[in-house]
PDB file of C-alpha atoms in Angstrom:
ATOM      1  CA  UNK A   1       0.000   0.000   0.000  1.00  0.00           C
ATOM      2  CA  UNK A   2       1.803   3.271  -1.053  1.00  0.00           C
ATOM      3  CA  UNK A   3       1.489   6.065   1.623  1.00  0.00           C
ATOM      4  CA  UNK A   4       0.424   9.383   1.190  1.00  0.00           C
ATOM      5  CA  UNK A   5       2.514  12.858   0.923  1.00  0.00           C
ATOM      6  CA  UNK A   6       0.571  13.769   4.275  1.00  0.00           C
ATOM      7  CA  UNK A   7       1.519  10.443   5.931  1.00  0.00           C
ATOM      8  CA  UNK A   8       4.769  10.143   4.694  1.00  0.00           C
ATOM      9  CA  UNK A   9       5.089  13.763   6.168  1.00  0.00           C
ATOM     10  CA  UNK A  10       4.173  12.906   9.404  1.00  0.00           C
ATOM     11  CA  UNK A  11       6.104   9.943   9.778  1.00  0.00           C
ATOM     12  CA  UNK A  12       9.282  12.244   8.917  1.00  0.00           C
ATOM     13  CA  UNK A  13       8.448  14.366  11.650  1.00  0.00           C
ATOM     14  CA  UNK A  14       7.652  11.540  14.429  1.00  0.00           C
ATOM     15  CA  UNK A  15      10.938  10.259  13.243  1.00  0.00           C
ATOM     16  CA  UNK A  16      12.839  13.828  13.491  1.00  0.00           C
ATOM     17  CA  UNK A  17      11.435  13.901  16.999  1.00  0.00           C
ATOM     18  CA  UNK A  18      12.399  10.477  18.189  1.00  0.00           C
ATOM     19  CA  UNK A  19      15.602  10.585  17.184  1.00  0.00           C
ATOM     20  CA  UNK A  20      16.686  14.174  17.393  1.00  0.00           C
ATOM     21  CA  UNK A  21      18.858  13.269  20.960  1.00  0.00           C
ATOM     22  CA  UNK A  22      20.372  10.068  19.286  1.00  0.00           C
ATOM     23  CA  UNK A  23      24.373  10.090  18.248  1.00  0.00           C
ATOM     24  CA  UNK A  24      26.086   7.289  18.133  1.00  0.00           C
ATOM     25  CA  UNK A  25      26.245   4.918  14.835  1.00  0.00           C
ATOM     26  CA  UNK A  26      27.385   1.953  16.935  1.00  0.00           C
ATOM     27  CA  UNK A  27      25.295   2.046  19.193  1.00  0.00           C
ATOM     28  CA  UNK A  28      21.779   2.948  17.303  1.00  0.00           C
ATOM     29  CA  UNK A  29      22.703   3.312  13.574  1.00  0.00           C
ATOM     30  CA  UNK A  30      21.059  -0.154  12.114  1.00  0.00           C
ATOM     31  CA  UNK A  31      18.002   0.663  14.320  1.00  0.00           C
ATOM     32  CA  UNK A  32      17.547   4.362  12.386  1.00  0.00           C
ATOM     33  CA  UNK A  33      18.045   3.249   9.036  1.00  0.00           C
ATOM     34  CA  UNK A  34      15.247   0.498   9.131  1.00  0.00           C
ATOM     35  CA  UNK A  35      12.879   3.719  11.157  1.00  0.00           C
ATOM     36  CA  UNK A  36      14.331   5.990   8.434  1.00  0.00           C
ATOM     37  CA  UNK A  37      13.240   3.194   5.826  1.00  0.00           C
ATOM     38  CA  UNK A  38       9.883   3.138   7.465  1.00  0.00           C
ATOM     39  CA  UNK A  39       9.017   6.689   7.128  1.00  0.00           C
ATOM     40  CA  UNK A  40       8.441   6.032   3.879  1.00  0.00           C
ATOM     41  CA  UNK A  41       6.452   2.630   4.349  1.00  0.00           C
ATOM     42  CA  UNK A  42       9.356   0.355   3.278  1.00  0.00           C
ATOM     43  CA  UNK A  43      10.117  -2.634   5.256  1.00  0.00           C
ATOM     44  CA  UNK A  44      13.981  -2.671   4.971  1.00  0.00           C
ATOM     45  CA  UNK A  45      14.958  -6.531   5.315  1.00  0.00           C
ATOM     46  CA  UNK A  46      13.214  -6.697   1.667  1.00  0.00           C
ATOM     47  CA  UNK A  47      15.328  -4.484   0.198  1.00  0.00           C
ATOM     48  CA  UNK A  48      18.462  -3.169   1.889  1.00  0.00           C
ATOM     49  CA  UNK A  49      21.092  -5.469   3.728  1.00  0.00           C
ATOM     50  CA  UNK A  50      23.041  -4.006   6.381  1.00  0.00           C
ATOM     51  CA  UNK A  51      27.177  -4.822   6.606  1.00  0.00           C
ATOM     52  CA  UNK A  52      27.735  -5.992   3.513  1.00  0.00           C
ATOM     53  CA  UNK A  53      31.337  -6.881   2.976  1.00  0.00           C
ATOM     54  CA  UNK A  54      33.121  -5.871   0.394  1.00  0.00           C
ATOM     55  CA  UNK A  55      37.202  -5.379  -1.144  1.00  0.00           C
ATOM     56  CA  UNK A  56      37.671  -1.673  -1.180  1.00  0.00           C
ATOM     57  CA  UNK A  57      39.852   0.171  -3.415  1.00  0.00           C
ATOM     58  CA  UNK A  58      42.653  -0.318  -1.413  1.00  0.00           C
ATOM     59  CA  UNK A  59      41.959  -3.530  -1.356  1.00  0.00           C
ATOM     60  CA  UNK A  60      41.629  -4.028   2.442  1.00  0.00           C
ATOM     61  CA  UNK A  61      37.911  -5.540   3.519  1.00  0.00           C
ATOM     62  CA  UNK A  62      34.979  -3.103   4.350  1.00  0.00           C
ATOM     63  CA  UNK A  63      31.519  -3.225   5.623  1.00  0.00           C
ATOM     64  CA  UNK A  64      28.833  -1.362   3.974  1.00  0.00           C
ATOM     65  CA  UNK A  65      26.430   0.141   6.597  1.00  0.00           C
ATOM     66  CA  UNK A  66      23.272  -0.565   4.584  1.00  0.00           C
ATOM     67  CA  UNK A  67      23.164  -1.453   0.622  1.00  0.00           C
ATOM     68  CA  UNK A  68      20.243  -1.920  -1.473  1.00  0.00           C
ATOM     69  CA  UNK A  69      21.565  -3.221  -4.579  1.00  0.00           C
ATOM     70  CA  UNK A  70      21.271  -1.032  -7.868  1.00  0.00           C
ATOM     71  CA  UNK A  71      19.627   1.576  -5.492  1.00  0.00           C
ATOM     72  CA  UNK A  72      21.245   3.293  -2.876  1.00  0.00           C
ATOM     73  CA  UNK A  73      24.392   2.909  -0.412  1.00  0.00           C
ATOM     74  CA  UNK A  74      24.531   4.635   3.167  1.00  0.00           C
ATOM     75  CA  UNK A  75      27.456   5.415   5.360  1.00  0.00           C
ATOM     76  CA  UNK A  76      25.795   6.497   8.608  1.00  0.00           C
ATOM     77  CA  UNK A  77      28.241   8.196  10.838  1.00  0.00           C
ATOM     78  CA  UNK A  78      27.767   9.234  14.985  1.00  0.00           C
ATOM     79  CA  UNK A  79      26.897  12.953  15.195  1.00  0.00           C
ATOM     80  CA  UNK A  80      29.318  15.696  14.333  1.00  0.00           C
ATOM     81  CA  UNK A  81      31.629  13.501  12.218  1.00  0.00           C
ATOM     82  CA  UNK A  82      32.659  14.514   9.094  1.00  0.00           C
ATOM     83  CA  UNK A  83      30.597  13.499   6.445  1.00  0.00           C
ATOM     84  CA  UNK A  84      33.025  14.499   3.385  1.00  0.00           C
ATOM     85  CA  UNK A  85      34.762  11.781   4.616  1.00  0.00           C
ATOM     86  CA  UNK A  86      31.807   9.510   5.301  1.00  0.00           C
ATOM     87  CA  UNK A  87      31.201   9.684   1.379  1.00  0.00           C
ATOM     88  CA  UNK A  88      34.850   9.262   0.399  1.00  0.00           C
ATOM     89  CA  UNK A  89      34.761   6.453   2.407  1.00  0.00           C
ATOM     90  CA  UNK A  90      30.959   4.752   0.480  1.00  0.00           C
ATOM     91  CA  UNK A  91      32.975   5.071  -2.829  1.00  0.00           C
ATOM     92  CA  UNK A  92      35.741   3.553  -1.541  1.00  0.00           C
ATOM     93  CA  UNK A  93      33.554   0.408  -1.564  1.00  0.00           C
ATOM     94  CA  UNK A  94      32.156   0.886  -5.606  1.00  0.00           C
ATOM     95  CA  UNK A  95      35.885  -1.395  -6.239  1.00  0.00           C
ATOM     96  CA  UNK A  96      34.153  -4.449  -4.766  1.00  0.00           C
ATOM     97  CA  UNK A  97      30.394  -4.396  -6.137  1.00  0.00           C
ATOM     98  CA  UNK A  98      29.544  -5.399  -9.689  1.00  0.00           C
ATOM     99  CA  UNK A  99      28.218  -3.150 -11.931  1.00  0.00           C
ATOM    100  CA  UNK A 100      23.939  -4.394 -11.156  1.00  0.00           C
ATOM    101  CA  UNK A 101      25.090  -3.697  -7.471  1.00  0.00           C
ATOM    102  CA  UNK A 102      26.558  -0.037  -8.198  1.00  0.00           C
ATOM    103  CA  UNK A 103      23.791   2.482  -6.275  1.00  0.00           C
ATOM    104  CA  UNK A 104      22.294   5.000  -7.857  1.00  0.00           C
ATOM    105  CA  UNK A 105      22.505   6.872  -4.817  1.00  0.00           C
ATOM    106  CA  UNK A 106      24.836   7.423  -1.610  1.00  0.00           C
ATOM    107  CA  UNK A 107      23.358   9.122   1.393  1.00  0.00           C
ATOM    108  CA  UNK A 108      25.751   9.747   4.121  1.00  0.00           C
ATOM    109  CA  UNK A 109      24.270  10.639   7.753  1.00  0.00           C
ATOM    110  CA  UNK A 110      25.079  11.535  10.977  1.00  0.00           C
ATOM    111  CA  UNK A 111      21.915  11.238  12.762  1.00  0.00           C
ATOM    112  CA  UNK A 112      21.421  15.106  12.364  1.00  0.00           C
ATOM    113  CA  UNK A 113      23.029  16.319   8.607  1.00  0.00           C
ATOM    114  CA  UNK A 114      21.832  13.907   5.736  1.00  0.00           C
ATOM    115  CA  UNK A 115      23.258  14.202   2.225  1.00  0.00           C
ATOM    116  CA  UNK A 116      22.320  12.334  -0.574  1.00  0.00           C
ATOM    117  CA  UNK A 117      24.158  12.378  -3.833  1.00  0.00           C
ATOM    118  CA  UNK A 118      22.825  11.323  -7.046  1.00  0.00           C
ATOM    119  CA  UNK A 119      25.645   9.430  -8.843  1.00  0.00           C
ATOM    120  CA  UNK A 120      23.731   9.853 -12.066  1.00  0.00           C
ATOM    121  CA  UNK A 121      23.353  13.100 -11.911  1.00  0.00           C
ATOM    122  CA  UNK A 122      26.821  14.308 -10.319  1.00  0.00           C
ATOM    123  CA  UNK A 123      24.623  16.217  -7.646  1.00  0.00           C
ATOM    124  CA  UNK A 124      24.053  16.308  -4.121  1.00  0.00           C
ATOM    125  CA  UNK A 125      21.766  17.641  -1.897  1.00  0.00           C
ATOM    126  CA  UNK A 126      22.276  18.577   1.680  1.00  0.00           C
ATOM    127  CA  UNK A 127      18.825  17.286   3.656  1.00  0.00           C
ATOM    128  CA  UNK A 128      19.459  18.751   7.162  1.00  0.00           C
TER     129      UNK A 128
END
């Protein structure tokens, strides 16, 4: 059942409000993407895998916070941390997908600051 523009809205601010004191991507970060995916109805587990492993560029393993194949990639970092380097670090992971795996998208986070970059595009968009 798609949600409405209404509901969707005030899911995103119930969500806002819940998590507005949260900070730390160890502690809470898999439990605010699948909330996050909820806003917009989506039950994550059908789409999105979290800590997927990968070979990076530099050939060392990594661990993909949250990958839905062909769609997006997010790199959630704890509050305050840089997130420049949050999306230098998602790209660093491109070396060990395939190309149907390749997101369209990368949205980096802190809890607070989103920013979501269309790869297509060669745009981003700071959410905050």
């Amino acid at each position: 059942m798609a949600l409405s523009w209404n509901e969707i809205k005030d899911r995103a601010i119930a969500f806002s409000k819940e998590w507005k004191d949260d900070f730390n991507e160890d502690a809470e970060g898999k439990t605010f993407m699948d909330e996050l995916f909820n806003v917009f109805g989506i039950q994550r587990r059908r789409f999105a895998n979290f800590e997927s492993t990968v070979i990076k560029r530099d050939g060392k393993l990594g661990f993909i916070d949250l990958l839905w194949k062909g769609v997006v990639l997010i790199e959630m970092k704890s509050r305050g941390k840089n997130l420049d380097a949050a999306y230098t670090q998602a790209t660093n992971y491109f070396a060990g997908l395939t190309d149907e795996e390749l997101p369209k998208y990368v949205l980096v986070c802190d809890f607070q600051n989103f920013r979501l970059y269309d790869l297509d595009e060669n745009t981003h968009e700071d959410l905050s």
